[in-house]
XYZ file of C-alpha atoms in Angstrom:
693
model
C 112.996 113.222 117.239
C 102.700 105.548 115.563
C 91.790 92.268 108.556
C 95.017 90.309 108.060
C 97.143 90.940 105.014
C 97.824 88.509 102.211
C 101.290 86.902 102.297
C 103.603 89.860 102.742
C 106.287 91.014 100.360
C 109.710 92.015 101.589
C 111.510 93.743 98.761
C 111.303 96.933 96.793
C 111.048 94.784 93.684
C 108.366 92.164 93.306
C 109.771 88.944 94.794
C 107.395 87.592 97.417
C 108.889 85.818 100.416
C 107.495 84.572 103.682
C 107.383 87.342 106.240
C 110.286 87.450 108.645
C 109.243 89.182 111.850
C 106.641 87.974 114.366
C 103.256 89.692 114.184
C 102.364 92.152 116.929
C 99.035 92.698 118.625
C 99.994 96.290 119.408
C 98.250 97.989 122.326
C 99.021 101.502 121.166
C 97.970 101.791 117.507
C 94.795 103.647 116.489
C 92.121 101.794 114.530
C 92.204 102.748 110.832
C 88.729 101.347 110.132
C 87.033 104.457 111.558
C 87.989 106.654 108.609
C 89.247 104.478 105.753
C 86.766 102.943 103.341
C 86.521 99.146 103.940
C 88.076 98.297 100.548
C 91.298 100.102 101.605
C 91.785 98.200 104.863
C 93.361 95.144 103.247
C 96.274 97.234 101.914
C 99.062 98.915 103.927
C 97.974 102.409 104.928
C 99.991 105.636 105.067
C 101.405 106.548 108.486
C 103.122 109.872 107.781
C 100.894 111.341 105.126
C 99.916 114.910 104.386
C 96.334 113.988 105.373
C 97.187 111.994 108.534
C 95.161 114.228 110.889
C 92.041 113.349 108.901
C 92.275 109.696 110.027
C 93.351 110.101 113.682
C 91.154 110.503 116.788
C 88.084 112.525 115.681
C 89.638 113.352 112.293
C 88.904 117.027 112.905
C 92.339 118.662 113.151
C 93.157 120.780 110.080
C 95.658 119.744 107.416
C 97.564 122.073 105.099
C 96.707 121.048 101.570
C 98.364 123.900 99.666
C 97.179 126.634 99.372
C 94.386 125.978 101.924
C 94.064 124.733 105.461
C 91.284 122.158 105.395
C 89.367 120.873 108.386
C 86.640 118.246 108.405
C 84.168 117.993 111.241
C 80.617 116.666 111.646
C 79.761 116.234 107.973
C 81.129 119.631 107.009
C 84.371 120.729 105.409
C 85.977 124.052 106.348
C 88.264 125.951 104.023
C 90.787 128.550 105.217
C 93.120 130.655 103.100
C 95.547 131.291 105.953
C 97.432 134.388 106.989
C 100.925 134.179 108.445
C 101.778 134.887 112.078
C 105.481 135.601 112.483
C 107.975 136.507 115.193
C 111.693 135.808 115.739
C 111.041 132.383 117.335
C 108.428 130.826 115.062
C 106.124 131.271 112.088
C 102.740 129.645 111.633
C 99.609 129.918 109.539
C 96.481 130.926 111.433
C 93.419 128.713 110.940
C 90.142 130.637 110.674
C 86.844 129.176 109.452
C 86.614 131.206 106.245
C 84.053 128.996 104.483
C 82.318 125.877 105.837
C 80.501 123.663 103.337
C 77.734 121.253 104.343
C 74.224 120.286 103.287
C 70.865 121.376 104.663
C 68.607 118.728 106.216
C 71.413 116.204 106.641
C 69.786 113.093 108.179
C 72.993 112.292 110.099
C 74.864 115.568 110.784
C 77.337 113.954 113.204
C 78.579 111.328 110.747
C 82.293 111.429 110.019
C 83.965 111.578 106.649
C 85.397 108.515 104.911
C 88.628 108.350 102.887
C 87.512 106.573 99.715
C 90.845 106.836 97.899
C 94.265 108.416 98.191
C 97.281 108.843 95.957
C 100.720 110.446 96.117
C 99.305 113.919 95.479
C 95.672 113.722 96.615
C 93.077 112.330 98.991
C 89.343 111.915 98.351
C 87.053 112.675 101.266
C 83.471 111.383 101.184
C 80.595 112.578 103.373
C 78.138 109.746 102.785
C 75.322 111.319 104.823
C 75.599 114.549 102.792
C 76.219 113.047 99.334
C 79.351 115.197 99.024
C 82.745 114.065 97.725
C 85.773 116.374 97.999
C 88.813 115.895 95.775
C 91.629 117.324 97.896
C 94.476 117.644 95.406
C 97.695 119.228 96.612
C 98.503 122.523 94.960
C 95.067 123.069 93.452
C 93.956 126.710 93.728
C 90.381 125.356 93.683
C 88.600 123.198 96.226
C 86.583 120.732 94.126
C 83.382 119.144 95.431
C 81.255 116.599 93.604
C 77.655 116.881 94.829
C 76.603 113.294 94.122
C 72.803 113.706 94.250
C 70.227 116.476 94.621
C 70.816 118.301 97.910
C 70.643 121.868 99.160
C 73.978 123.311 100.213
C 74.979 125.539 103.098
C 78.152 127.643 102.981
C 78.730 129.466 106.253
C 81.504 131.783 107.422
C 82.641 133.427 110.665
C 82.986 136.668 108.680
C 80.172 138.905 107.466
C 79.115 138.405 103.847
C 79.183 141.803 102.118
C 78.299 140.699 98.584
C 77.149 137.604 96.710
C 77.093 138.369 92.985
C 76.166 135.863 90.233
C 77.209 135.957 86.594
C 74.502 136.002 83.928
C 74.222 132.184 83.765
C 74.370 131.645 87.581
C 77.374 129.319 87.168
C 79.796 131.690 88.896
C 79.341 133.688 92.078
C 81.669 136.273 93.643
C 81.619 136.194 97.453
C 83.042 139.236 99.268
C 83.658 139.002 103.006
C 84.362 141.718 105.560
C 87.935 140.440 106.187
C 88.941 141.707 102.711
C 88.758 138.198 101.219
C 87.059 137.518 97.910
C 86.113 133.947 96.989
C 84.929 132.708 93.619
C 82.444 129.849 93.346
C 81.977 127.981 90.044
C 79.386 125.314 89.275
C 79.003 122.790 86.446
C 75.367 123.880 85.917
C 73.291 126.864 87.086
C 72.669 127.165 90.823
C 70.545 129.587 92.794
C 72.254 131.015 95.896
C 70.968 133.410 98.565
C 72.582 134.711 101.754
C 72.101 136.309 105.137
C 74.839 137.884 107.256
C 77.083 134.800 107.453
C 75.495 131.957 105.520
C 74.841 131.170 101.884
C 72.223 128.553 100.994
C 71.390 126.962 97.655
C 68.505 125.516 95.777
C 68.647 121.760 95.169
C 71.786 120.989 93.159
C 73.882 118.107 91.866
C 77.106 118.418 89.918
C 80.547 119.888 90.514
C 81.294 122.963 92.629
C 84.701 124.640 92.682
C 85.703 127.345 95.145
C 88.862 129.465 95.023
C 90.199 132.332 97.096
C 91.156 135.296 94.963
C 94.796 135.829 96.001
C 94.934 139.427 94.838
C 92.432 142.109 93.894
C 93.998 142.716 90.461
C 91.581 141.679 87.667
C 94.156 139.396 85.972
C 93.968 136.919 88.881
C 90.241 136.446 88.428
C 90.738 136.073 84.677
C 93.165 133.183 85.268
C 90.781 131.407 87.667
C 87.875 131.880 85.237
C 89.916 130.422 82.412
C 90.859 127.238 84.282
C 87.691 126.751 86.330
C 86.344 123.897 84.199
C 89.232 121.432 84.451
C 89.957 119.659 87.723
C 92.230 116.908 88.976
C 90.697 114.053 90.974
C 94.039 112.445 91.880
C 97.740 112.606 91.091
C 100.647 110.188 90.960
C 104.383 110.789 91.295
C 106.446 108.443 89.139
C 110.202 107.836 89.280
C 110.924 107.762 85.570
C 114.731 107.839 85.548
C 117.532 108.696 87.997
C 117.135 112.137 89.610
C 113.762 112.630 87.905
C 110.233 112.587 89.236
C 107.133 113.027 87.108
C 103.758 114.230 88.374
C 100.761 112.923 86.455
C 97.271 114.139 87.294
C 94.031 112.362 86.475
C 91.788 115.176 85.324
C 88.110 115.709 84.496
C 86.156 118.476 82.814
C 87.512 120.406 79.852
C 90.365 122.784 79.111
C 93.820 122.802 80.667
C 94.751 121.968 84.247
C 95.999 124.798 86.500
C 97.986 123.815 89.595
C 100.355 125.648 91.947
C 104.077 124.936 92.379
C 106.100 125.690 95.499
C 109.593 127.266 95.238
C 111.447 123.936 95.065
C 109.140 122.689 92.309
C 109.909 125.844 90.340
C 113.641 125.256 90.756
C 113.341 121.636 89.580
C 110.818 121.993 86.749
C 112.582 121.040 83.554
C 113.360 123.992 81.256
C 112.978 121.723 78.262
C 109.443 120.607 79.186
C 107.201 122.247 76.593
C 104.070 120.466 77.902
C 103.789 122.970 80.795
C 103.678 126.729 81.081
C 104.406 128.738 84.230
C 102.177 131.750 84.936
C 104.889 133.735 86.710
C 102.665 136.458 88.154
C 99.811 134.215 89.393
C 100.733 133.614 93.036
C 99.324 132.489 96.370
C 101.084 133.210 99.653
C 102.227 130.232 101.707
C 104.436 129.432 104.687
C 106.562 127.478 102.191
C 107.133 130.488 99.935
C 105.056 131.781 97.049
C 102.988 129.189 95.171
C 103.040 129.938 91.448
C 100.600 128.819 88.747
C 101.675 126.024 86.385
C 99.500 124.806 83.515
C 99.848 121.220 82.315
C 98.673 117.646 82.967
C 102.121 116.409 83.973
C 105.314 117.955 85.295
C 108.870 116.637 85.114
C 111.042 117.541 88.113
C 114.819 117.112 87.684
C 117.137 117.287 90.661
C 120.841 118.006 90.744
C 122.417 114.536 90.871
C 124.225 113.404 93.990
C 126.963 110.829 93.920
C 126.450 108.040 96.455
C 129.869 106.774 97.520
C 131.176 104.559 100.330
C 134.190 106.811 100.896
C 134.917 110.532 100.853
C 134.262 112.319 97.591
C 137.617 114.106 97.282
C 139.792 111.474 98.974
C 142.438 111.873 101.683
C 146.100 112.668 101.136
C 148.433 109.930 102.296
C 150.374 112.117 104.724
C 147.141 112.477 106.757
C 146.590 108.717 107.133
C 148.700 108.268 110.281
C 146.620 110.592 112.509
C 143.394 108.903 111.381
C 144.854 105.397 111.849
C 146.005 106.217 115.366
C 142.437 107.226 116.336
C 140.996 104.286 114.405
C 143.028 101.707 116.353
C 141.805 103.162 119.671
C 138.170 103.412 118.552
C 138.156 99.810 117.302
C 139.849 98.523 120.467
C 137.024 100.113 122.475
C 134.274 98.271 120.543
C 132.514 95.841 122.894
C 129.054 94.574 122.045
C 128.583 93.141 125.556
C 129.027 96.583 127.111
C 126.101 98.189 125.256
C 123.626 99.324 127.904
C 120.824 100.669 125.693
C 117.965 98.623 124.266
C 116.492 101.618 122.382
C 116.177 100.945 118.654
C 117.450 104.470 117.908
C 120.504 104.615 120.186
C 121.427 100.991 119.477
C 121.260 101.586 115.715
C 123.479 104.683 116.053
C 126.164 102.527 117.722
C 125.963 100.025 114.857
C 126.309 102.756 112.227
C 129.168 104.397 114.149
C 131.139 101.131 114.026
C 130.316 100.635 110.351
C 131.841 104.052 109.593
C 135.102 102.794 111.142
C 135.251 99.914 108.646
C 134.847 102.220 105.650
C 137.411 104.684 106.992
C 139.829 101.752 107.521
C 139.365 100.859 103.844
C 139.957 104.454 102.792
C 143.181 104.881 104.764
C 144.406 101.430 103.672
C 144.469 99.925 107.166
C 142.570 96.616 106.864
C 144.017 95.135 110.106
C 141.068 96.463 112.167
C 138.303 95.240 109.848
C 137.933 91.718 111.361
C 137.237 93.214 114.810
C 134.675 95.633 113.335
C 133.063 92.802 111.370
C 132.689 90.761 114.565
C 131.143 93.736 116.402
C 128.681 94.354 113.557
C 127.628 90.698 113.434
C 127.217 90.534 117.213
C 125.042 93.666 117.282
C 122.970 93.251 114.100
C 122.175 89.519 114.075
C 120.049 89.493 117.264
C 117.740 92.141 115.705
C 117.568 90.163 112.442
C 116.885 86.847 114.158
C 114.547 88.061 116.886
C 116.906 86.986 119.689
C 117.592 90.456 121.131
C 115.739 89.899 124.404
C 114.954 93.443 125.501
C 113.568 94.646 122.171
C 113.223 93.571 118.568
C 111.315 94.007 115.320
C 107.715 92.909 114.872
C 105.213 93.262 112.042
C 102.016 95.257 112.441
C 99.334 94.079 110.025
C 96.829 96.778 111.024
C 98.652 99.615 109.208
C 101.337 97.522 107.488
C 104.820 98.005 108.861
C 107.649 97.110 111.206
C 107.363 98.211 114.833
C 109.530 97.417 117.851
C 108.579 95.183 120.748
C 108.958 98.080 123.207
C 107.124 100.443 120.865
C 104.138 98.109 120.543
C 103.589 98.216 124.327
C 104.278 101.904 124.972
C 103.628 104.675 122.456
C 106.424 106.753 124.002
C 109.086 104.029 123.836
C 111.715 104.149 121.070
C 110.689 107.776 120.359
C 107.268 106.582 119.205
C 108.555 103.977 116.736
C 105.557 101.792 117.656
C 103.203 104.495 116.352
C 105.338 104.972 113.209
C 107.416 107.928 114.403
C 110.947 108.303 113.082
C 111.035 105.062 111.066
C 113.484 106.416 108.506
C 115.800 107.628 111.291
C 116.078 104.349 113.233
C 115.987 102.032 110.233
C 118.381 104.261 108.265
C 121.084 103.622 110.879
C 120.369 99.869 110.839
C 120.476 99.785 107.026
C 123.788 101.656 107.047
C 125.366 99.032 109.320
C 123.812 96.153 107.380
C 125.048 97.576 104.061
C 128.634 97.921 105.288
C 128.606 94.419 106.767
C 127.201 93.001 103.518
C 130.001 94.825 101.667
C 132.835 93.431 103.834
C 131.248 89.977 104.287
C 129.337 88.933 101.181
C 128.337 85.539 102.596
C 126.739 87.240 105.614
C 125.003 89.643 103.258
C 123.474 86.780 101.266
C 122.279 85.018 104.409
C 120.465 88.053 105.828
C 119.292 89.612 102.588
C 115.567 88.890 103.212
C 115.593 90.641 106.602
C 117.740 93.486 105.248
C 115.327 94.121 102.384
C 112.321 93.863 104.669
C 113.640 96.580 107.004
C 114.598 98.775 104.072
C 111.197 98.323 102.389
C 109.412 99.546 105.533
C 110.279 103.102 104.422
C 111.463 102.538 100.807
C 108.661 100.451 99.301
C 107.516 101.838 95.940
C 104.718 99.380 95.263
C 101.059 100.357 95.500
C 99.901 96.766 95.171
C 97.492 95.224 97.653
C 99.838 92.315 98.424
C 102.691 94.556 99.479
C 103.644 94.426 103.178
C 104.401 98.097 103.445
C 102.838 101.400 102.535
C 104.402 103.342 99.676
C 107.388 105.509 100.756
C 106.321 105.682 104.391
C 108.039 108.953 105.328
C 108.854 110.715 102.049
C 106.367 113.333 100.879
C 106.286 113.254 97.094
C 104.786 116.746 96.863
C 106.917 118.599 99.420
C 109.971 116.469 98.376
C 111.150 115.797 101.925
C 110.218 113.362 104.683
C 107.941 113.636 107.689
C 108.709 111.934 111.002
C 105.444 112.412 112.912
C 103.810 108.986 112.525
C 100.300 108.269 113.825
C 100.119 111.160 116.266
C 97.574 113.930 115.914
C 99.152 117.396 115.800
C 97.415 120.737 115.316
C 100.131 121.771 112.839
C 100.205 118.512 110.863
C 103.287 116.359 110.273
C 106.750 117.449 111.354
C 110.415 116.696 110.829
C 113.393 117.792 112.897
C 116.532 116.128 111.483
C 116.868 116.387 107.710
C 120.333 114.833 107.845
C 119.049 111.635 109.455
C 116.386 111.493 106.748
C 119.077 111.832 104.075
C 121.025 109.081 105.847
C 118.049 106.733 105.440
C 117.875 107.095 101.640
C 121.656 107.278 101.229
C 121.951 104.051 103.254
C 119.335 102.394 101.045
C 121.419 103.368 98.006
C 124.523 101.912 99.705
C 122.552 98.722 100.291
C 121.842 98.678 96.575
C 125.594 98.970 95.942
C 126.338 96.154 98.406
C 123.796 93.828 96.781
C 124.304 94.890 93.171
C 120.732 96.235 92.993
C 120.932 99.146 90.539
C 117.229 99.990 90.945
C 117.691 100.516 94.681
C 120.847 102.588 94.080
C 118.886 104.782 91.680
C 115.838 105.305 93.906
C 117.894 105.837 97.079
C 120.166 108.341 95.325
C 117.210 110.176 93.777
C 115.282 110.558 97.039
C 118.508 111.611 98.811
C 118.941 114.353 96.217
C 115.385 115.664 96.708
C 115.708 115.521 100.505
C 118.978 117.501 100.286
C 117.435 120.202 98.122
C 114.377 120.430 100.381
C 116.631 120.813 103.447
C 118.528 123.596 101.698
C 115.235 125.242 100.682
C 113.253 125.102 103.948
C 115.567 124.210 106.850
C 118.712 126.192 105.977
C 117.966 129.864 106.643
C 120.421 131.671 104.384
C 120.937 135.371 105.142
C 120.706 136.409 101.492
C 118.313 133.934 99.976
C 115.508 132.232 101.847
C 111.727 132.151 101.924
C 111.094 133.377 105.460
C 110.076 136.769 106.903
C 112.861 139.107 108.041
C 111.984 138.795 111.761
C 112.614 135.031 111.652
C 115.608 135.208 109.310
C 117.460 137.711 111.502
C 117.448 135.334 114.492
C 117.809 131.923 112.831
C 120.253 130.184 110.497
C 118.497 126.844 110.672
C 114.928 125.739 111.472
C 114.532 123.534 114.545
C 111.348 121.585 113.854
C 109.607 122.134 110.526
C 105.867 121.401 110.579
C 103.429 121.287 107.690
C 101.923 124.502 109.067
C 104.654 125.960 111.278
C 108.377 126.715 111.548
C 109.852 126.428 115.037
C 113.249 127.548 116.317
C 113.045 125.121 119.258
C 113.830 121.410 119.091
C 111.976 118.464 120.602
C 114.857 118.111 123.065
C 116.355 121.610 123.367
C 115.359 125.295 123.565
C 116.125 127.719 120.693
C 119.265 129.181 122.286
C 120.997 125.775 122.217
C 122.128 126.600 118.713
C 124.809 123.892 118.678
C 122.005 121.296 118.952
C 120.119 122.865 116.072
C 123.240 122.731 113.904
C 124.129 119.210 115.032
C 120.705 117.660 114.481
C 120.809 118.917 110.868
C 124.295 117.429 110.288
C 124.437 114.093 112.115
C 125.496 111.457 111.147
C 128.644 112.811 109.488
C 128.979 110.997 106.129
C 130.377 111.436 102.618
C 126.946 112.736 101.522
C 127.087 115.460 104.220
C 129.300 117.291 101.745
C 126.407 117.576 99.301
C 124.030 118.756 102.027
C 126.446 121.527 103.077
C 127.849 122.361 99.647
C 127.178 126.103 99.991
C 130.333 127.340 101.737
C 129.000 130.854 102.290
C 125.955 129.485 104.125
C 128.125 127.090 106.180
C 130.208 130.050 107.384
C 127.020 131.959 108.354
C 125.686 128.933 110.233
C 128.889 128.272 112.168
C 129.379 131.987 112.992
C 125.805 132.040 114.340
C 126.407 128.846 116.388
C 129.888 129.406 117.885
C 128.853 131.861 120.681
C 126.497 129.176 122.061
C 129.483 126.886 122.741
C 130.536 129.202 125.598
C 127.391 128.280 127.554
C 127.990 126.136 130.629
C 127.285 122.430 130.120
C 127.448 122.302 126.313
C 128.035 118.682 125.254
C 131.333 117.795 123.598
C 129.423 115.803 120.985
C 127.551 118.898 119.794
C 130.789 120.899 119.714
C 132.232 118.223 117.414
C 129.535 118.796 114.782
C 129.995 122.579 114.913
C 133.768 122.167 114.389
C 133.137 119.687 111.552
C 131.274 122.396 109.631
C 133.900 124.978 110.581
C 136.314 122.672 108.745
C 134.497 123.353 105.474
C 136.082 126.851 105.364
C 138.713 126.830 108.149
C 140.390 123.443 108.150
C 143.325 124.212 110.451
C 141.247 126.073 113.058
C 138.666 123.287 113.119
C 141.335 120.568 113.403
C 142.794 122.334 116.462
C 139.323 122.444 118.027
C 138.620 118.786 117.271
C 141.926 117.613 118.729
C 140.971 119.288 122.046
C 137.596 117.504 122.376
C 137.247 114.965 125.176
C 133.993 113.333 124.072
C 131.926 112.589 120.957
C 128.292 112.050 119.983
C 127.217 108.415 120.454
C 126.990 108.052 116.669
C 130.287 109.791 116.005
C 133.976 109.206 116.854
C 137.333 110.959 116.770
C 138.205 108.738 113.787
C 135.174 109.968 111.876
C 135.847 113.639 112.691
C 139.479 113.344 111.575
C 138.379 111.497 108.410
C 135.998 114.387 107.653
C 138.606 117.073 108.342
C 141.321 115.432 106.252
C 138.932 114.949 103.332
C 138.215 118.720 103.175
C 139.847 120.832 100.495
C 142.590 123.107 101.803
C 141.601 125.723 99.256
C 137.792 125.578 99.537
C 136.447 128.891 98.285
C 133.384 130.877 99.275
C 130.127 131.036 97.415
C 129.107 127.725 96.022
C 126.011 128.111 93.938
C 124.459 124.768 93.041
C 126.355 123.450 90.054
C 128.793 126.348 90.376
C 132.539 126.184 90.089
C 133.186 124.702 93.528
C 130.227 122.348 93.830
C 131.374 118.783 93.785
C 128.282 117.487 92.016
C 128.686 119.672 88.931
C 130.855 116.775 87.693
C 127.832 114.457 87.787
C 125.498 116.156 85.349
C 122.428 114.556 83.758
């Protein structure tokens, strides 16, 4: 803001239960059998993956598999080492057909590719009619192709080929093109290549071919690629080993050590104490995500700063501030009326549930339990119909084709519920539901026990860790274990790959799952939810927050932007899905809402918060700016100017549908009066330095 399964499983752990939601015969979902190998169709399939374009429509839109853009079409695979187009409004990587690999005399040149396997960090693309298998492993500087039987290869380019030079054994060729690119081609046994102006052809060959763009003309770059050309990964897994840790493990072939590339957040998180890897600091590829740097090793350990998942504010509220909050709380609770809700949208309805749940936790924090029974009744009245399937206008259903929860409206209309029926925005909508469910389970344990199966089923739709065939849900539906943030784009084909707008709603989803773990005494769920929240926070700070002093983007873009609107796999946009770039208050708000205790961790850098608010404030003078968006801007102002922000908040006459005056006052009164500038992660004023490993 997309063959029937065995008995489905509803929890993150391994307790099988009968499935809880009616099965849908959706009219809007694409057919996965076109591109997935038959043996994969009995398991839940990814719906927000880094390779999603390869399994939608014709499967021929490119995907960014760092460091290359890769496009598959008509039994050929095209490789592009992209250049960056940049201006003040957006940045994107330009796709050009640098090298296109196919076979000569293909009996079926129009046959599509088939996904024969996929993992957290890789996808394997087969071209059965060509006898080619491509191991697309994220972060590999080499494209690796297994030529399964004797065929003659064709490598074409839209550029002119200036040179094609073999080494003495004909197992390495240097390809120079007239766009200043140099590519290196390595083979597992000798191959004979010849060329005309824009095509290279081979003698009959079988074995492994590896192709890499030379990122820089300096000889040392070629030396590195030569040294690591014989070892390749065929797949890679990401394993949650302990809290706030993630380990990458590659399955490798060939001989020697494995060279991969790390993006800037990887480099920040790679453990200093890990002697099994070495970083080649000066071996770099350019990328829209910042420089990709060489790392040698079969497995990496990534350690995040811990975040503390709490029901209430991190610093607490001083008692003399209670009365103002309680006064707002009484009014907000009196206005709760489940019969007056006019929306049947899963997103807007869930926001109302979560808004009310916040009121219960604030009531606990300011020691005013009198309002909790009324909130509990509202939460029961709004949540139970979705859990029991009695909410007439909408409701949850199970889709066995891809393996996941969809809504009744979404299964009939791909645009309804913001595309929830085609797997858009699942973590956003369900995160709000899980928040409300977790709070209700906390304040009413008997209710929590009764609805635990449904609660876990909804949570597992985006939090499932299992890879087993009898799971109901794909593994971590939205979270990208290589980029370390979520995607929201679902089963919709986009030229720039997956996208995500609101990082804060993504964080809410994993934070809410951790709260659910607290409510149910499930320490594993607390750990996983907290860990993914921490990674999502650091990714938001790395790629969405455009810090004046320290960010990865070109100067033209940085000068005009303090926050990215929509972040795509292959693009950065200053606009939003629902607002133009100059509506800066919307850009700030969509990266802050909902306002929660964990928002403090997301906006822990006070210097950046001041930059962001200063950049946003002039936009509030525009005619027609919504009061709700103003509220979020003032909330962040409160991080460094508590009194000024409180004055502004007290003058508001409306609030976002997921927010309230109570919640804004709770946030303001839980700010430090003496918050100081310049919070480096783990620095003196960062709250989470107290929660070290």
